[in-house]
Coordinates of C-alpha atoms in Angstrom, one line a residue:
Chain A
X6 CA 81.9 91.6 94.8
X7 CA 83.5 93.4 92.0
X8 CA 87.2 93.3 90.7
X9 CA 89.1 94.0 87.9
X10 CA 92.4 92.2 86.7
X11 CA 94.8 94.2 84.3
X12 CA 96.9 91.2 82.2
X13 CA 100.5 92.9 82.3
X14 CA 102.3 95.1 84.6
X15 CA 104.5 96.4 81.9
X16 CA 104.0 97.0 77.9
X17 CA 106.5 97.9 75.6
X18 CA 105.5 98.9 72.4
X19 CA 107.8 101.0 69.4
X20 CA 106.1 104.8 68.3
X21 CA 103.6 104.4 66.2
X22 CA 102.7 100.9 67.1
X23 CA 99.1 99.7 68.4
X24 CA 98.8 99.8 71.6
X25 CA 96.8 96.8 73.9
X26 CA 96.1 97.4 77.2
X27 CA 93.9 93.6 78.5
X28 CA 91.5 94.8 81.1
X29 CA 89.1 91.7 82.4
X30 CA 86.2 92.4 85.5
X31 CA 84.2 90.6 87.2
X32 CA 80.8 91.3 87.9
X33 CA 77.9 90.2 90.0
X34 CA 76.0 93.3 88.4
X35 CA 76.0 95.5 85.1
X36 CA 79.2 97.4 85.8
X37 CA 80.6 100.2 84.8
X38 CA 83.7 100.7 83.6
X39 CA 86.9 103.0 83.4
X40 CA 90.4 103.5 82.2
X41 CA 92.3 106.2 84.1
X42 CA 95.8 107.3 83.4
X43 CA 98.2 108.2 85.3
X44 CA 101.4 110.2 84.3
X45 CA 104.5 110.3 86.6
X46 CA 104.1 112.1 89.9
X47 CA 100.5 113.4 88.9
X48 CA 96.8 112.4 90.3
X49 CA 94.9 110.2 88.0
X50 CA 92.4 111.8 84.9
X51 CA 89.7 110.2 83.5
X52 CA 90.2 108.7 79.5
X53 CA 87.2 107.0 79.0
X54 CA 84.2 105.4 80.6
X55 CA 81.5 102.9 79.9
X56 CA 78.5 102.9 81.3
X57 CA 75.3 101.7 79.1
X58 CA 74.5 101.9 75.5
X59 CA 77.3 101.5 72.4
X60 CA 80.3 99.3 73.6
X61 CA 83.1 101.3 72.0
X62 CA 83.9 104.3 73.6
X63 CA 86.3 106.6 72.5
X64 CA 88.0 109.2 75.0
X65 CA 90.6 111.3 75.0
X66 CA 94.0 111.3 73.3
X67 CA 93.1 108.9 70.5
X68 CA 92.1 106.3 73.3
X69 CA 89.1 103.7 72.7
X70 CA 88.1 100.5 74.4
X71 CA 85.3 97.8 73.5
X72 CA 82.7 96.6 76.1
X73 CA 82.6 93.1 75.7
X74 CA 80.0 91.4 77.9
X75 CA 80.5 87.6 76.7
X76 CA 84.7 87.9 77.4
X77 CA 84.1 90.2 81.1
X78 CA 86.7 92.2 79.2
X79 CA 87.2 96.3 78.4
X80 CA 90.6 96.3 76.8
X81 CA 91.7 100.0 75.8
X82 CA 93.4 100.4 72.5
X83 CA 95.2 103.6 70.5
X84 CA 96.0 102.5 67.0
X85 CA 99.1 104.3 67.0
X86 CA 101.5 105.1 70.1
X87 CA 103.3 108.4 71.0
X88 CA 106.1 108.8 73.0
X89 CA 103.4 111.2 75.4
X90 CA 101.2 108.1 75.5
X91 CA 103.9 107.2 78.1
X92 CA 102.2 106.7 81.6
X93 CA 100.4 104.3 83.8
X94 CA 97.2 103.3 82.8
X95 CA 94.8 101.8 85.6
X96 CA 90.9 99.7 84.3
X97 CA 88.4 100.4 87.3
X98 CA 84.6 99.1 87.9
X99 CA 82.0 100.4 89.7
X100 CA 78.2 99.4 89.7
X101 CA 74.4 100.7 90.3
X102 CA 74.0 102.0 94.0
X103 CA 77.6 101.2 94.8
X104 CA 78.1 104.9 96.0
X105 CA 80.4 105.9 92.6
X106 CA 83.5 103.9 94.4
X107 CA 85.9 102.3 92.5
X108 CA 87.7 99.4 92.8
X109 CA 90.9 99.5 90.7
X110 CA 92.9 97.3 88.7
X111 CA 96.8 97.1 89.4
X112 CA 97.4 99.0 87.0
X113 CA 99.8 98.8 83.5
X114 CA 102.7 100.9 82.6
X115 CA 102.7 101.8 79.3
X116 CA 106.4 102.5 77.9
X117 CA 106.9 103.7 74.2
X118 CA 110.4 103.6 72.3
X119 CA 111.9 105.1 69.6
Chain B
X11 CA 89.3 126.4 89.0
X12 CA 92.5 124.9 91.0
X13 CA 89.8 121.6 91.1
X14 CA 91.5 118.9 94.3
X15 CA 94.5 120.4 96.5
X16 CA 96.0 118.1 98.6
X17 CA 98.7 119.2 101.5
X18 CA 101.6 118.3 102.3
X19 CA 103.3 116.9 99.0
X20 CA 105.7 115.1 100.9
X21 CA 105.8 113.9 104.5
X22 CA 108.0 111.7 106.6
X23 CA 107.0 110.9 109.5
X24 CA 108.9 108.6 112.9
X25 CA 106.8 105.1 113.9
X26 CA 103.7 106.6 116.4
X27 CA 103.7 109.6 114.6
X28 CA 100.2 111.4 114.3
X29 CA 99.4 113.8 111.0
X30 CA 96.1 114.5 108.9
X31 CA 96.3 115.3 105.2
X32 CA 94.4 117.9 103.9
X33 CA 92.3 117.5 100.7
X34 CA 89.7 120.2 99.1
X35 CA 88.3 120.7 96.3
X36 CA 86.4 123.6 94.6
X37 CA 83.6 121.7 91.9
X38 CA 81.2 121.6 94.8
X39 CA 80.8 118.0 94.3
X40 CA 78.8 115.7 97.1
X41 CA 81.4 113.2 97.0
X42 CA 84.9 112.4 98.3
X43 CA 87.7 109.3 98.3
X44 CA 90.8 108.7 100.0
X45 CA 93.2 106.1 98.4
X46 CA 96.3 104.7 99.0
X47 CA 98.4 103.8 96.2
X48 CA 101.2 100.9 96.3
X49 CA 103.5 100.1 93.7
X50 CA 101.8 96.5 92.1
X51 CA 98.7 96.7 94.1
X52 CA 96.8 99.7 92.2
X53 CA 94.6 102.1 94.4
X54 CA 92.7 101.1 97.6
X55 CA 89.8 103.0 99.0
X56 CA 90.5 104.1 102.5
X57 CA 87.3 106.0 102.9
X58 CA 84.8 107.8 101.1
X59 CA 82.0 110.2 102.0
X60 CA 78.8 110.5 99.7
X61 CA 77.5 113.2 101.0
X62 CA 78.9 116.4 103.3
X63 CA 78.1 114.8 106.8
X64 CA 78.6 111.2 106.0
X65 CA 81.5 108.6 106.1
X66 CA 81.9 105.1 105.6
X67 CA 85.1 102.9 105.5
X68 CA 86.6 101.7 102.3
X69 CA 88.6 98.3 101.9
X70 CA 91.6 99.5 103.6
X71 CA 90.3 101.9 106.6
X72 CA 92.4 100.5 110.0
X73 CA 94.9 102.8 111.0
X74 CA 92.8 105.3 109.7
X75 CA 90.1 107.9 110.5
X76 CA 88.4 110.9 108.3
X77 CA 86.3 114.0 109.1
X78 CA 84.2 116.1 106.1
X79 CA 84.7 119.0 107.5
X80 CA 82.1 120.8 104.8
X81 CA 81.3 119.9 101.5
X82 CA 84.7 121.5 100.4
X83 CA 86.7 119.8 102.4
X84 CA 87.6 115.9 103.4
X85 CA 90.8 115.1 106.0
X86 CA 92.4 111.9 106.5
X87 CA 94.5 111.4 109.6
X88 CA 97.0 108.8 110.7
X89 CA 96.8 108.6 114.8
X90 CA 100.0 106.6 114.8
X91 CA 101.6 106.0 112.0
X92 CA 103.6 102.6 110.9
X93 CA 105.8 102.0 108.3
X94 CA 103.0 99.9 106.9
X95 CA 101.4 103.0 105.9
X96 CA 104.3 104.7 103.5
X97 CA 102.5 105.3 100.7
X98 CA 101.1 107.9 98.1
X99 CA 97.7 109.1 99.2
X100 CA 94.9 110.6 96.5
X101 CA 92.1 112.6 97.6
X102 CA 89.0 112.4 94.6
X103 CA 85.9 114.0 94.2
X104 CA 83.1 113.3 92.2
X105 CA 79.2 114.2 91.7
X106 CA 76.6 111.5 92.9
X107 CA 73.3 111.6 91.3
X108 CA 70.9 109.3 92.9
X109 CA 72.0 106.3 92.6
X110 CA 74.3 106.8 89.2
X111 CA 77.7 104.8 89.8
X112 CA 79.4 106.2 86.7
X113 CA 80.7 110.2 87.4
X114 CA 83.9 110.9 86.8
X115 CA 86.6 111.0 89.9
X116 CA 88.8 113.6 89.7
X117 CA 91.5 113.0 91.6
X118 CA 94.4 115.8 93.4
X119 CA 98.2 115.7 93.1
X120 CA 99.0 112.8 95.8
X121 CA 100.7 113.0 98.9
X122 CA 103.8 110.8 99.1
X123 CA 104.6 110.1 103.2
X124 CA 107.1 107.7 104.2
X125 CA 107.0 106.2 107.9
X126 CA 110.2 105.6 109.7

């Protein structure tokens, strides 16, 4: 079985700061991995995803995140926050033959101050 | 493109209650997702259809059932609803390719429904 632990349910981090969002799996199978966001009282959208090939994937909005198959971990990273980076930010896993579901992580919300 | 609709925004519904939400979505993609979302606990799959004329149950499907009515369009009704079940509800779509695990879900605007 596949699941996906988020360390942190809350990060605060000052404009212009690096932002760390932990995202650890576990995996019976070569996953594949996602980080979706979420902004308030919206559906989710797709930053970036992993699936084979290089390990550091870069999406949208400045957004990256390193594969790292010896640590089970696919934290995301933006080098330097904005106050729009503001939102909740959810790691998900799915594998080969699993039908494209996703099993979700709890999910972090990302607050940036002034 | 308006992508995935979902009605109602908001619903509250009385204990033994029935409704269906609506979900569609206009990418012609194969497959569709109903999740519930609960505040510390992420999303849960409710149930997903791969393909227009299938349905399986997710990791949360009692109190549940779905019907793909056509590839366009995926309901999820609540026979008799409990309070258990207030929650904010996402309808996704996505394309399958074989047996590829890795397209892109695109998700609609939730429904938020609270049971009394």
């Amino acid at each position: 079985a596949q699941s996906v632990t988020q360390l942190g349910s809350h990060v605060s981090v000052s404009e212009g700061a690096l932002v760390l969002l932990r995202c650890n799996y576990s995996s019976s199978v070569p996953p594949y991995l996602f980080w979706y966001v979420q902004y308030p009282n919206q559906g989710l959208q797709l930053l970036l995803k992993y699936t084979t090939g290089a390990t550091l994937v870069k999406g949208i909005n400045g957004f990256e995140a390193e594969f790292k198959k010896s640590e089970t971990s696919f934290h995301l990273t933006k080098p330097s926050a904005h106050m729009s980076d503001a939102a909740e930010y959810f790691c998900a896993v799915s594998f080969t033959g699993g039908g494209n579901k996703l099993t979700f992580g709890t999910g972090t919300q990302l607050k940036v101050e002034l | 493109n308006a992508g995935v609709t979902q009605t109602p925004k908001f619903q509250v519904l009385k204990t033994g209650q029935s409704m269906t939400l609506q979900c569609a979505q206009d990418m012609n993609h194969n497959s569709m997702y109903w999740y519930r979302q609960d505040p510390g606990m992420g999303l849960r799959l409710i149930y997903y259809s791969a393909s227009e004329g299938t349905t399986d149950k997710g990791e949360v499907p009692n109190g549940y059932n779905v019907s793909r009515l056509n590839k366009r369009e995926f309901s999820l009704r609540l026979e008799s609803a409990a309070p258990s079940q207030t929650s904010v509800y996402f309808c996704a779509s996505s394309e399958l390719l074989g047996t590829s695990s890795y397209n892109e879900q695109f998700f609609g605007p939730g429904t938020r429904l609270t049971v009394l």
